[in-house]
Short mmCIF file of C-alpha atoms in Angstrom, two decimals:
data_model
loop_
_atom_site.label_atom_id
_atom_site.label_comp_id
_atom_site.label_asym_id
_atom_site.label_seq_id
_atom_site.Cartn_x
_atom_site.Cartn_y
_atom_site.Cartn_z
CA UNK A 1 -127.77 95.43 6.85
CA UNK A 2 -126.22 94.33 10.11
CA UNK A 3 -123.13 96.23 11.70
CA UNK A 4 -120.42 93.89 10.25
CA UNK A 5 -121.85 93.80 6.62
CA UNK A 6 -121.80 97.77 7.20
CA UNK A 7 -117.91 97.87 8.28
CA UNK A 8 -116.66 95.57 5.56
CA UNK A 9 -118.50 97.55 2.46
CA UNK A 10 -116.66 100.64 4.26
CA UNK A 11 -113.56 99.35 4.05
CA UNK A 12 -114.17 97.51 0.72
CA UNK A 13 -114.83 101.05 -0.70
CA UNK A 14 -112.08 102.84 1.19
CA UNK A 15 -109.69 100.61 -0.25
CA UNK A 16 -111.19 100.71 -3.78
CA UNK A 17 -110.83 104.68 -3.61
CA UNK A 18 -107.25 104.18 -2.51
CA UNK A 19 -106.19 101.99 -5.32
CA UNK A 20 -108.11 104.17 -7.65
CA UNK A 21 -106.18 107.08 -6.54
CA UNK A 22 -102.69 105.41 -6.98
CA UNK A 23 -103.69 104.62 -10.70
CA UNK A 24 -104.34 108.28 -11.64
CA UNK A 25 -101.64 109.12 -14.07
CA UNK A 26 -99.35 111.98 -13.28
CA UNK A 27 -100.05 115.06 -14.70
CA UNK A 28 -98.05 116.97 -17.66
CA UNK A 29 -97.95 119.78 -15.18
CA UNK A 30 -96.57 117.69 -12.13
CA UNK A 31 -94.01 116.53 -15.14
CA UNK A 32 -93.13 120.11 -16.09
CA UNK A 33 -91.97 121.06 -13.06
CA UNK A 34 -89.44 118.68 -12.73
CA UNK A 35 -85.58 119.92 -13.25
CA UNK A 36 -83.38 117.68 -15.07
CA UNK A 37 -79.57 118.21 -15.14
CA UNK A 38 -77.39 115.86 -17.32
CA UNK A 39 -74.41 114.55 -16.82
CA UNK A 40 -72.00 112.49 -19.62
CA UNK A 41 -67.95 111.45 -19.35
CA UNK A 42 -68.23 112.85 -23.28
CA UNK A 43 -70.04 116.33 -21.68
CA UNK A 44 -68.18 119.60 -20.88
CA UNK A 45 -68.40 121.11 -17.29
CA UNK A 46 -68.79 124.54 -19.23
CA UNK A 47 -71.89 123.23 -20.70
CA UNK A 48 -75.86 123.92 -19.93
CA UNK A 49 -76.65 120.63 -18.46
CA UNK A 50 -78.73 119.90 -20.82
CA UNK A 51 -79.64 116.78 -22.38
CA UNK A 52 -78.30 117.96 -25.67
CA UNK A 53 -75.20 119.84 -23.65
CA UNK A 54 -74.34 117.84 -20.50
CA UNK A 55 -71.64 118.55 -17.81
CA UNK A 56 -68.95 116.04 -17.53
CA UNK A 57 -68.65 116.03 -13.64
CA UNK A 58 -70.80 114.92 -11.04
CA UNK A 59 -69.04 117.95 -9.21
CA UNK A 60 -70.69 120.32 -11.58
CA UNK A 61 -73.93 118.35 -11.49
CA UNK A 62 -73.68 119.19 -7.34
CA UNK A 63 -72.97 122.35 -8.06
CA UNK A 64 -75.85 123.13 -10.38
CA UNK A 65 -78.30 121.70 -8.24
CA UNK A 66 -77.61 124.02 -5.98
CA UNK A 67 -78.19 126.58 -8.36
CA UNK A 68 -82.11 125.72 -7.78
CA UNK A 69 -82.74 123.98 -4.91
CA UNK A 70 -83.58 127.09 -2.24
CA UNK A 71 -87.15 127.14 -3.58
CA UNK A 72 -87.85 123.92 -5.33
CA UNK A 73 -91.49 123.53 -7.09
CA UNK A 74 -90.21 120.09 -8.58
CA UNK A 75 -87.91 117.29 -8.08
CA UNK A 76 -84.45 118.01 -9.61
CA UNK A 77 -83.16 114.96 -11.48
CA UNK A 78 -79.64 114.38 -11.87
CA UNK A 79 -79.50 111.81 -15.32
CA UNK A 80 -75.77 110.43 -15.18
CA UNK A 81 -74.63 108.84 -18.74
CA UNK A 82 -73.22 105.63 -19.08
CA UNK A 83 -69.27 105.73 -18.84
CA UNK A 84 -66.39 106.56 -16.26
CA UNK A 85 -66.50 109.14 -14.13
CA UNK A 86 -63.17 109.65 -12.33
CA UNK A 87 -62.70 110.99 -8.97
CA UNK A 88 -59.66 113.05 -7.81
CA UNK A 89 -61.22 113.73 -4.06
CA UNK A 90 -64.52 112.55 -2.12
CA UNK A 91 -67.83 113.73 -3.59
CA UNK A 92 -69.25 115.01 0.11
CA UNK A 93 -73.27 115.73 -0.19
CA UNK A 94 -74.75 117.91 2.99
CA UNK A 95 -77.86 119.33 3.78
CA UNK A 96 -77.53 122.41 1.05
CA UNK A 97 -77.84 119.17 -1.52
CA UNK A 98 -81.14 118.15 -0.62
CA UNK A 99 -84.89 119.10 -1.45
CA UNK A 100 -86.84 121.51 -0.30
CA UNK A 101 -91.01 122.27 -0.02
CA UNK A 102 -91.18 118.50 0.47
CA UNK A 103 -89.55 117.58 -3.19
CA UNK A 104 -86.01 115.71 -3.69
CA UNK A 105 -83.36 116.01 -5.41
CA UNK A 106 -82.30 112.55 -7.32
CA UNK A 107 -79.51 111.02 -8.84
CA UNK A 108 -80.03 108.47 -11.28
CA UNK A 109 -77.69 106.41 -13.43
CA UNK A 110 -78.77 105.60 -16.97
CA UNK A 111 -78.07 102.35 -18.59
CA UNK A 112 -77.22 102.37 -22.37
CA UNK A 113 -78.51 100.32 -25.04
CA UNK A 114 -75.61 98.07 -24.39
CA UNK A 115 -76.53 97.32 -20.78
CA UNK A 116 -73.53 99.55 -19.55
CA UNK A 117 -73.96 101.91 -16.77
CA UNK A 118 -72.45 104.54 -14.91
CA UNK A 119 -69.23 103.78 -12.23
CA UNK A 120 -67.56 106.24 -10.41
CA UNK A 121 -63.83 105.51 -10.10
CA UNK A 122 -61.38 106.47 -7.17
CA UNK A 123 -58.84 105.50 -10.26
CA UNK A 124 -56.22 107.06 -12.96
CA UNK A 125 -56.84 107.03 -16.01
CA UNK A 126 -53.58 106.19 -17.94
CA UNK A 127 -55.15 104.81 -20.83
CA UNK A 128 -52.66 107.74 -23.10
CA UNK A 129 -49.02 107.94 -23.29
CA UNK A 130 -48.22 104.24 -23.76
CA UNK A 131 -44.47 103.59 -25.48
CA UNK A 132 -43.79 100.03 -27.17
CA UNK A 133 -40.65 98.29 -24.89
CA UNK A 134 -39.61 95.69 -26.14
CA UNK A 135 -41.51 94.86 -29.50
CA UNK A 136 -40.13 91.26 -29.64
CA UNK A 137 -42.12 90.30 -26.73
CA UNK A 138 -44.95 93.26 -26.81
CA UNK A 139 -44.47 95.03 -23.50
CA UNK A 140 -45.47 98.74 -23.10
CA UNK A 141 -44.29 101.18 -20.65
CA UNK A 142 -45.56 104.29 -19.04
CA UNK A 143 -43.21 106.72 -17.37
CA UNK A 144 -43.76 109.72 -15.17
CA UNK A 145 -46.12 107.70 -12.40
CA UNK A 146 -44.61 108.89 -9.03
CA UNK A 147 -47.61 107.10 -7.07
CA UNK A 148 -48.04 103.71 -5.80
CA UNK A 149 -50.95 100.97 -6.29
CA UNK A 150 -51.85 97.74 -6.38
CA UNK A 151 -54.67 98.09 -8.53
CA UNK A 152 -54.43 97.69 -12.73
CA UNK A 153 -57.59 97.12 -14.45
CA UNK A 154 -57.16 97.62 -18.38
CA UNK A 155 -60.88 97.36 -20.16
CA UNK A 156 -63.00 97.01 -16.91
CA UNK A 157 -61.46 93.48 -15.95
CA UNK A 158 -58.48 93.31 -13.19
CA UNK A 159 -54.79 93.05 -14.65
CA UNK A 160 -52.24 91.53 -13.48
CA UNK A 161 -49.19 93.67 -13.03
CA UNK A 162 -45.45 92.72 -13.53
CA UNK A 163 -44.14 90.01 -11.00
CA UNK A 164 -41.14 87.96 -10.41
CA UNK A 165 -41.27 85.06 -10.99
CA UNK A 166 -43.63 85.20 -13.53
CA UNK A 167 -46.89 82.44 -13.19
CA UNK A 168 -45.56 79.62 -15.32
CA UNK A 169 -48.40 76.75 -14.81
CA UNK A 170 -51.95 77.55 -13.62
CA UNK A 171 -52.63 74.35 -12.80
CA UNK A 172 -50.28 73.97 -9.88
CA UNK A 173 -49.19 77.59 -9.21
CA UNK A 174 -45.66 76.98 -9.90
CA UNK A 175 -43.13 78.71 -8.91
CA UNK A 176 -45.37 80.11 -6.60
CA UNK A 177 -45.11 78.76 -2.98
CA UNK A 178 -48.33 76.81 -1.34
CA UNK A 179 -49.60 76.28 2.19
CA UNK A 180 -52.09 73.83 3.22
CA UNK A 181 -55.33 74.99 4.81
CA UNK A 182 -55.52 75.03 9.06
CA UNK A 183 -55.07 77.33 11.63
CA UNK A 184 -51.55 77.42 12.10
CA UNK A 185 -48.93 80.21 11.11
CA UNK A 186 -46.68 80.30 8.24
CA UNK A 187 -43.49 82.10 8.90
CA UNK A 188 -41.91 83.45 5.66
CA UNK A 189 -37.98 85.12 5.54
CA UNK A 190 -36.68 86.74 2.67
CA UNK A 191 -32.67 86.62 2.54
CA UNK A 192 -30.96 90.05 1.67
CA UNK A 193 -29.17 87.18 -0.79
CA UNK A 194 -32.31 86.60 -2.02
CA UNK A 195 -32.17 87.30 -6.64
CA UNK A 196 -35.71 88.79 -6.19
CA UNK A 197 -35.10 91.06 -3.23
CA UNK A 198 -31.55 92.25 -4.75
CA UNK A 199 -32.91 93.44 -7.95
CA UNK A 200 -36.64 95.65 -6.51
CA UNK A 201 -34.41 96.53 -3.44
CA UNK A 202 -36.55 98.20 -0.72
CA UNK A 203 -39.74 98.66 -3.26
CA UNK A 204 -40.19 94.78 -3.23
CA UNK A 205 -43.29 93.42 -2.29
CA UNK A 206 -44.79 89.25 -1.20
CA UNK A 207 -48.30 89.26 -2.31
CA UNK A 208 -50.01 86.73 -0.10
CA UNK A 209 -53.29 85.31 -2.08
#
């Protein structure tokens, strides 16, 4: 066998080996180690964590991790349910979140049955406390919302939120002023005379689209 013949059936076997390594199965033991934590919008943050008893917050998740990460013989696996998990303040990870002895620590959303998976939300839930208006024409109100935002979305898709003058034909989108395409400025003045202005005062807004 000449030198070349030699060097190819090396490699040729090297790589076989290889491949057959990255077949092997993982082992029920490698499996056991593992640390799963579970997290559910439905779950309690006085809960075990368990799949049967999850947390509700991915604060709580954080905090649990770090419950067993100083020594880790396993990955820890954070499984976060399908749903809406709101946010009050920044969810800030640092180096006493990771892994240690060369495992990680991983979170993972999980996708339902009905394709829907997790989102955190910087949002407010105000989905309670709605009081019928004005019946005849089926507007709700919600009082006692001291904060500002331009933001409604009501079942995951983006609402539109009360406006004057209403849209009154999508086609042309009249009354709403137009302005051609090109690189040149658009000066707009709103008179103090102005209906509009007089009746949202100083909390009137022009939303430029």
């Amino acid at each position: 066998m000449n030198v070349k013949k030699l060097v190819c059936s090396i490699i040729s076997l090297s790589l076989l080996v290889n491949c057959g390594i990255a077949a092997l199965p993982v082992s029920a033991s490698a499996v056991d180690t593992d640390t799963e934590i579970y997290v559910s919008p439905d779950g309690n943050d006085s809960n075990s964590g368990s799949s049967e008893s999850p947390f509700k917050t991915l604060e709580r998740a954080k905090a649990e991790v770090r419950v067993h990460n100083s020594n880790m013989s396993g990955n820890i696996i954070v499984n976060i349910a399908s749903g809406v998990y709101y946010m009050d303040n920044t969810l800030e990870f640092t180096q006493a979140d990771s892994g240690t002895n060369g495992f990680s620590v991983i979170y993972r959303g999980i996708t339902d049955e009905n394709g829907n998976s997790p989102i955190v939300s910087g949002g407010v839930d105000i989905s309670d406390n709605w009081e019928l208006y004005d019946e005849s024409l089926n507007i709700y109100k919600h009082e006692n919302i001291d904060w500002s935002f331009r933001q409604l979305y009501t079942n995951n898709d983006r609402a539109i939120r009360a406006r004057v003058p209403n849209l009154e034909n999508k086609e042309t989108g009249g009354p709403y002023f137009r302005a051609s395409g090109g690189d040149g400025s658009y000066p707009l003045f709103i008179g103090t005379n102005n209906e509009y202005a007089q009746k949202a005062g100083n909390d009137a807004e022009i939303i430029w689209n």
